[in-house]
Structure formats: structure tokens, C-alpha cells
Coordinates of C-alpha atoms and ligand atoms in Angstrom, one line a residue:
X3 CA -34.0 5.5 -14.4
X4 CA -30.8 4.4 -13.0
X5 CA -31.0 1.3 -10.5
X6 CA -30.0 3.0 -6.9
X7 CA -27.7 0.4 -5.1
X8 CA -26.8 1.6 -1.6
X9 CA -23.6 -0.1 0.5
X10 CA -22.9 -0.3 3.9
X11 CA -19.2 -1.3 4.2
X12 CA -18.0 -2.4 8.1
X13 CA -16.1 -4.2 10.1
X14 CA -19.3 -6.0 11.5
X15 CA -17.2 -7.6 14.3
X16 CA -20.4 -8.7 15.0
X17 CA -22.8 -7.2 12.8
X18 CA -26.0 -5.6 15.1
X19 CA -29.2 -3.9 14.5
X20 CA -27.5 -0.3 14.1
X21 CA -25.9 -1.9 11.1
X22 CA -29.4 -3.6 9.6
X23 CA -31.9 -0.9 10.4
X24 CA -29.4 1.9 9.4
X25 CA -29.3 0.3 6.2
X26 CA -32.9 -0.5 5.5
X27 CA -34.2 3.1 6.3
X28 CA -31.8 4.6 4.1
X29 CA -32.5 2.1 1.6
X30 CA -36.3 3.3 2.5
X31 CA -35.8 6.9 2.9
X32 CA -33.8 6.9 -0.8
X33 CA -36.0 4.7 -2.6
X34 CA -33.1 1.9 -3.3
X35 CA -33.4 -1.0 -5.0
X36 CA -31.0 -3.4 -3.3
X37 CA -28.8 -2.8 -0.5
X38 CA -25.5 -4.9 0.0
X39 CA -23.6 -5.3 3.2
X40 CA -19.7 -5.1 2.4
X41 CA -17.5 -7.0 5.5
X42 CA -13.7 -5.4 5.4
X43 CA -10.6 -7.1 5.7
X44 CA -9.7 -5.8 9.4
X45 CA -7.7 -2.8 8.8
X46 CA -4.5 -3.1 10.4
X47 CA -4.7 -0.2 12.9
X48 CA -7.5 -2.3 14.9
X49 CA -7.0 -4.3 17.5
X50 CA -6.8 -8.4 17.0
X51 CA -9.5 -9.6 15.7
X52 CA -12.3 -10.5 18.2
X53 CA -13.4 -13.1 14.9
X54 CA -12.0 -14.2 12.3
X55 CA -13.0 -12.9 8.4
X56 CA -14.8 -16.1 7.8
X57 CA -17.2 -15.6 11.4
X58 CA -17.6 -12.1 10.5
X59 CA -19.1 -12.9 7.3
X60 CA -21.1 -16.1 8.8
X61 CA -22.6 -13.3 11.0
X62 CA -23.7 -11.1 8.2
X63 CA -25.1 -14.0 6.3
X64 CA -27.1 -15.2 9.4
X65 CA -28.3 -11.7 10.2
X66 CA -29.9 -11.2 7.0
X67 CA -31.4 -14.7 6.4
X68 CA -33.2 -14.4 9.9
X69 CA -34.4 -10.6 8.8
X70 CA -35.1 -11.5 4.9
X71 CA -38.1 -13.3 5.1
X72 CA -38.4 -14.1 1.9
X73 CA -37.1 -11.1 0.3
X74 CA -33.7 -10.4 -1.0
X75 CA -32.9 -7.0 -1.7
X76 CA -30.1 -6.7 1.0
X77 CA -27.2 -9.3 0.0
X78 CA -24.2 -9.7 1.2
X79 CA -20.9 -8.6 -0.8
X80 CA -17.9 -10.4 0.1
X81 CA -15.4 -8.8 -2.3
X82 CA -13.9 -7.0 0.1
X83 CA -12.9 -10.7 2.3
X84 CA -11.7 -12.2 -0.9
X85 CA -8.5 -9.8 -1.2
X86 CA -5.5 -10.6 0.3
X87 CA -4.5 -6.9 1.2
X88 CA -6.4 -4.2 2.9
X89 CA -9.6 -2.8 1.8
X90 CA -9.9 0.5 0.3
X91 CA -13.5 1.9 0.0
X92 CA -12.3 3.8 -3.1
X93 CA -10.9 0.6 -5.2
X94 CA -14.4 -1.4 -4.1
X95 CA -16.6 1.7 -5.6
X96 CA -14.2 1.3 -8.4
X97 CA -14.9 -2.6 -8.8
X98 CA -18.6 -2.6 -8.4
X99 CA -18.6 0.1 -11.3
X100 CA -16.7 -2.2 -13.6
X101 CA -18.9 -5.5 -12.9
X102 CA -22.4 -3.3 -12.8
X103 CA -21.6 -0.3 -15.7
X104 CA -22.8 3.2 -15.4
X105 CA -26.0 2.9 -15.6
X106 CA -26.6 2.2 -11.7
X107 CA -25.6 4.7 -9.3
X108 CA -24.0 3.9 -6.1
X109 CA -24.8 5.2 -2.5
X110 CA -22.0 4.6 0.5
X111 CA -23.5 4.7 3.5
X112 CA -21.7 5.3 6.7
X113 CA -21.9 6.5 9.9
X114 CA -21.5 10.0 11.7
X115 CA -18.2 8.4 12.9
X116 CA -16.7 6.9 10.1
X117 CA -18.0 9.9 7.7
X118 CA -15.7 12.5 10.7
X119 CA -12.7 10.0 9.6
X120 CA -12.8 10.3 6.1
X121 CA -9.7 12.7 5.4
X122 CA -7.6 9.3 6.4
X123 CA -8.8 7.4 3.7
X124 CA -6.8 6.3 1.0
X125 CA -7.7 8.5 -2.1
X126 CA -10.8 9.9 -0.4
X127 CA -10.9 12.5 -2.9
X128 CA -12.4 10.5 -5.8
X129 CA -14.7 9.0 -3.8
X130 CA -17.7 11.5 -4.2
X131 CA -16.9 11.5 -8.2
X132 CA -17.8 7.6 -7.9
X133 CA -21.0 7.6 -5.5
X134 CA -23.2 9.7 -3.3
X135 CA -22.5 9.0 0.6
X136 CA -25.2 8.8 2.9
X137 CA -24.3 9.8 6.4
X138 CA -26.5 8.1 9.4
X139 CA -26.8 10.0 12.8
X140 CA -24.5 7.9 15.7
X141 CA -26.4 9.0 19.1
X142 CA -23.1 7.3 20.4
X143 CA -20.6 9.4 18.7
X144 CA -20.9 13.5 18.1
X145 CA -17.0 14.1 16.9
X146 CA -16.3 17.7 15.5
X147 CA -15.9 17.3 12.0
X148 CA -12.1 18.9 10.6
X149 CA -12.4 21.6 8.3
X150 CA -12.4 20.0 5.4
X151 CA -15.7 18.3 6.0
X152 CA -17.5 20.9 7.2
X153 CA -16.4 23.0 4.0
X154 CA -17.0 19.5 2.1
X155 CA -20.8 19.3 3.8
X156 CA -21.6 22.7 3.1
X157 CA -20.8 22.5 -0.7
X158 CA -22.5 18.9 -1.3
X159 CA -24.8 18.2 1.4
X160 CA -28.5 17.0 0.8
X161 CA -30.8 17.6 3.7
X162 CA -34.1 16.4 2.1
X163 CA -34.0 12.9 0.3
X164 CA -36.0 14.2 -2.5
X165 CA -33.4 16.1 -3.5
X166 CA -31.2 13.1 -3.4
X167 CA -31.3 12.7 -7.4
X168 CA -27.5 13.1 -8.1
X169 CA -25.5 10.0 -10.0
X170 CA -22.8 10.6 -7.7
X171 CA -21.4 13.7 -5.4
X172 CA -23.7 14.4 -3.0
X173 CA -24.0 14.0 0.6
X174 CA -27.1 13.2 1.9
X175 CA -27.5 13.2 5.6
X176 CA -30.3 10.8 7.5
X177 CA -31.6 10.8 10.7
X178 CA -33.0 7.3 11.2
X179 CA -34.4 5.9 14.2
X180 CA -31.4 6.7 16.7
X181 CA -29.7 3.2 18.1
X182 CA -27.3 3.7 20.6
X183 CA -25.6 0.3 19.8
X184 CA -22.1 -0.3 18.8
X185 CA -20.1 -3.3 17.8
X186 CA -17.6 -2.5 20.8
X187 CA -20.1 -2.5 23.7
X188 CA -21.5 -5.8 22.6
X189 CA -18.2 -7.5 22.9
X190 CA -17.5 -5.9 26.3
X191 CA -21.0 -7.5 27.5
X192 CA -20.0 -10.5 26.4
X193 CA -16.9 -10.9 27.6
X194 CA -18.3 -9.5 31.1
X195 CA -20.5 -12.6 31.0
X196 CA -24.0 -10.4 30.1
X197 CA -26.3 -10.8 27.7
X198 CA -25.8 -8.7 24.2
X199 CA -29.7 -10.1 23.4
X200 CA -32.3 -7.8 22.0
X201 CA -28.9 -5.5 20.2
X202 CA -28.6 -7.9 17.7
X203 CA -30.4 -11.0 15.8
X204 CA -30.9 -14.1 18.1
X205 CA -29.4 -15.9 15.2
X206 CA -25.7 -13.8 15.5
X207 CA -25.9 -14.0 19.2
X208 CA -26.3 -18.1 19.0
X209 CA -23.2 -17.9 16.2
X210 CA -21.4 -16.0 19.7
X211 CA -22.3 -18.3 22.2
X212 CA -21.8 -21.4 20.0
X213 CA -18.1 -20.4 19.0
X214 CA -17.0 -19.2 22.6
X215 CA -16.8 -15.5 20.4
X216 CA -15.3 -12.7 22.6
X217 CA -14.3 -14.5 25.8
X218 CA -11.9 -12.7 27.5
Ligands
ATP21 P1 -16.8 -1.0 16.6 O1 -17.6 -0.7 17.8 O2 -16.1 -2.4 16.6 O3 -15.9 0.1 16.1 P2 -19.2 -0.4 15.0 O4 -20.4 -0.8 15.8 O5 -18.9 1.0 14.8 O6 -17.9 -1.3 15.4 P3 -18.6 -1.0 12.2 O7 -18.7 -2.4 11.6 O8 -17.3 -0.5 12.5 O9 -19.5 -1.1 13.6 O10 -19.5 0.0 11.4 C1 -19.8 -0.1 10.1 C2 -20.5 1.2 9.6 O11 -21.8 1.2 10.3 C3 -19.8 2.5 10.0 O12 -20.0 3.4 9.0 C4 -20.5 2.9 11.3 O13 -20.4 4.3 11.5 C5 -21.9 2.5 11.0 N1 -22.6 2.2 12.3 C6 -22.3 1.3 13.2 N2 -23.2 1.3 14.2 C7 -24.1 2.2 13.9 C8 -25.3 2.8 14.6 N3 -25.6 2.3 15.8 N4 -26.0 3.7 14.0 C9 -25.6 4.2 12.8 N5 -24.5 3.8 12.1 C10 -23.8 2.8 12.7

């Protein structure tokens, strides 16, 4: 059987427990076997950058050395950091398929928010004839989908994970435990002088503190 590598791609701007425990119940709920947590290059459309590429990814790697225990089946990927242009989901599907071959099949995972965006992507197209997506519930964000999606979900969409035995083209929708927790919010607490603790890993909310991150 193909090896079932599932990627959550973000901005991570920090990274929080919405990011980690959406990605470790779908890696759960689809039987992966590793999980790899993909920090963009900011896209250009955001706002400066609350951190810089290099804290972003120091987050990440902090988060999941204080959650790995031991264990190492969700890495850190940072292929995305090392380019010197935007990232495009499409092109990183495109190079994980030439370093790992065809004989692993890839899951994107993404949120309820960033799936309702997808019709902006560059070449979004191709992207279900190189993976499967996964689509986490945001209990934050309920946007109408455009029509497009919603004719898109009704031809491809997976409700039961056991049916989730595609190399690539489905859509499989997840609802995990519901976390109300958003990269946004936490910077606003910060820089209101309020603690972001219990949202996200005590070791990212040190890496805050310690770098004077999102002052205002
Ligand atoms: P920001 O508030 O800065 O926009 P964010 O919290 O949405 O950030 P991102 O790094 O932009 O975090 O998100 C990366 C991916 O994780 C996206 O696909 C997003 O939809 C998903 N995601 C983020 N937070 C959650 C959450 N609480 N539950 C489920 N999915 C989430």
C-alpha cells in the first residue's frame, strides 16, 4: 500500500493548537503515516509581517519538539521558506512528487477558510489531479462557498474516511475537535498586553515573549 503523507501548509504567524491538533486528527482520522507542517513565504497580499520567515519556522520547530515526545511522524518542511518568490501550493505538491515518486499519495489539508479561497490560487485546477484535500471545520469562519466549490464538493467530496482510499482527487471533509483559535486573535492579545497561554505551546509563547513578537 501507498505511504499516505498528509501536509498542512500555513502562514503559522505563530503556529497554535488549531494548526497541531487539526493536523494530528486528520493524520488519525486517515490513517497517515507522517504529517509535515509546510511554513509559506508570506504571500504578498498580507499585511507586514508580525515575524520574520526565520521566527515563523523557529515556531513550528519549537511547537512540535515540545508535542513529539519522542516520536517523529510530524516534521517540519521548509521548502516552501527556501524559495525566493512566492509559494504556490500547486508547484510544492509538484516538488514533493518529484523527491518522493508515485508511490506515496499526498493529502493537503486546509481549513474551511482557506479551502472557500481556493478559486484564487494559482493553477488550482491541477491540484486535485496531484493530491486528495482534506478540509477541517473552522468554528471561526462559515464563508459561503462560490459555485464552483460547491459543484466541486458535490462531485468529489468524501464524507466518511473509509472511503478516503483515492491516490489523489478526492475531498474529504473532517470534523475534528472544533478550536475556535486563530493566528490573528493571538497577535491582537498580545499586543493588548494579555496572555495568548493555553492557545498555543508554552514553548511558542516563550519564543513571543522572548523576541518582544507582536508589540504594537
Ligand atoms: P491568520 O489568523 O493569521 O490568518 P490562521 O490562524 O488562519 O492565521 P494560517 O497559518 O493562515 O493560520 O492557517 C494555516 C492553515 O490552517 C489554513 O488552511 C487554515 O484554514 C488552517 N487553520 C488555522 N487555524 C485553524 C483552526 N483553528 N481550525 C482548523 N483549521 C485551522
Amino acid at each position: 500500500m501507498n505511504k499516505r503523507l498528509g501536509l498542512l501548509g500555513g502562514t503559522f504567524d505563530p503556529i497554535h493548537f488549531g494548526h497541531l491538533r487539526g493536523a494530528l486528527e486528520a493524520g488519525e482520522c486517515l490513517g497517515l503515516d507522517e504529517l509535515r507542517l509546510i511554513p509559506n513565504a508570506r504571500p504578498p497580499h498580507r499585511g507586514l509581517p508580525g515575524a520574520t520567515a526565520q521566527q515563523r519556522l523557529d515556531m513550528v520547530r519549537l511547537a512540535l519538539d515540545a508535542g513529539n515526545t519522542g516520536r517523529n511522524d510530524i516534521r517540519v518542511d521548509d521548502r516552501e521558506l527556501s524559495r525566493d518568490r512566492p509559494s504556490y501550493s500547486v508547484e510544492t505538491l509538484e516538488s514533493l512528487r518529484s523527491d518522493l515518486g508515485d508511490a506515496v499519495t499526498l493529502y493537503m489539508i486546509l481549513g474551511w477558510d482557506a479551502f472557500g479561497g481556493l478559486p484564487g490560487w494559482h493553477r488550482w485546477e491541477e491540484l486535485l489531479g496531484l493530491c486528495n484535500l482534506v478540509v477541517l471545520q473552522r468554528p471561526d469562519f462559515n464563508p459561503e462557498l462560490p459555485e464552483v466549490l460547491k459543484d466541486l464538493l458535490a462531485a468529489r467530496c468524501v464524507s466518511d474516511p473509509a472511503d478516503a482510499n483515492a491516490h489523489y482527487g478526492q475531498i474529504i471533509c473532517l470534523s475534528q475537535t472544533p478550536l475556535a483559535i486563530s493566528a490573528t486573535h493571538i497577535r491582537e492579545l498580545v499586543a493588548a498586553g494579555r496572555s495568548p497561554r493555553f492557545l498555543l505551546p508554552d514553548a511558542v509563547r516563550d519564543y513571543i515573549e522572548t523576541n518582544g513578537l507582536y508589540q504594537p
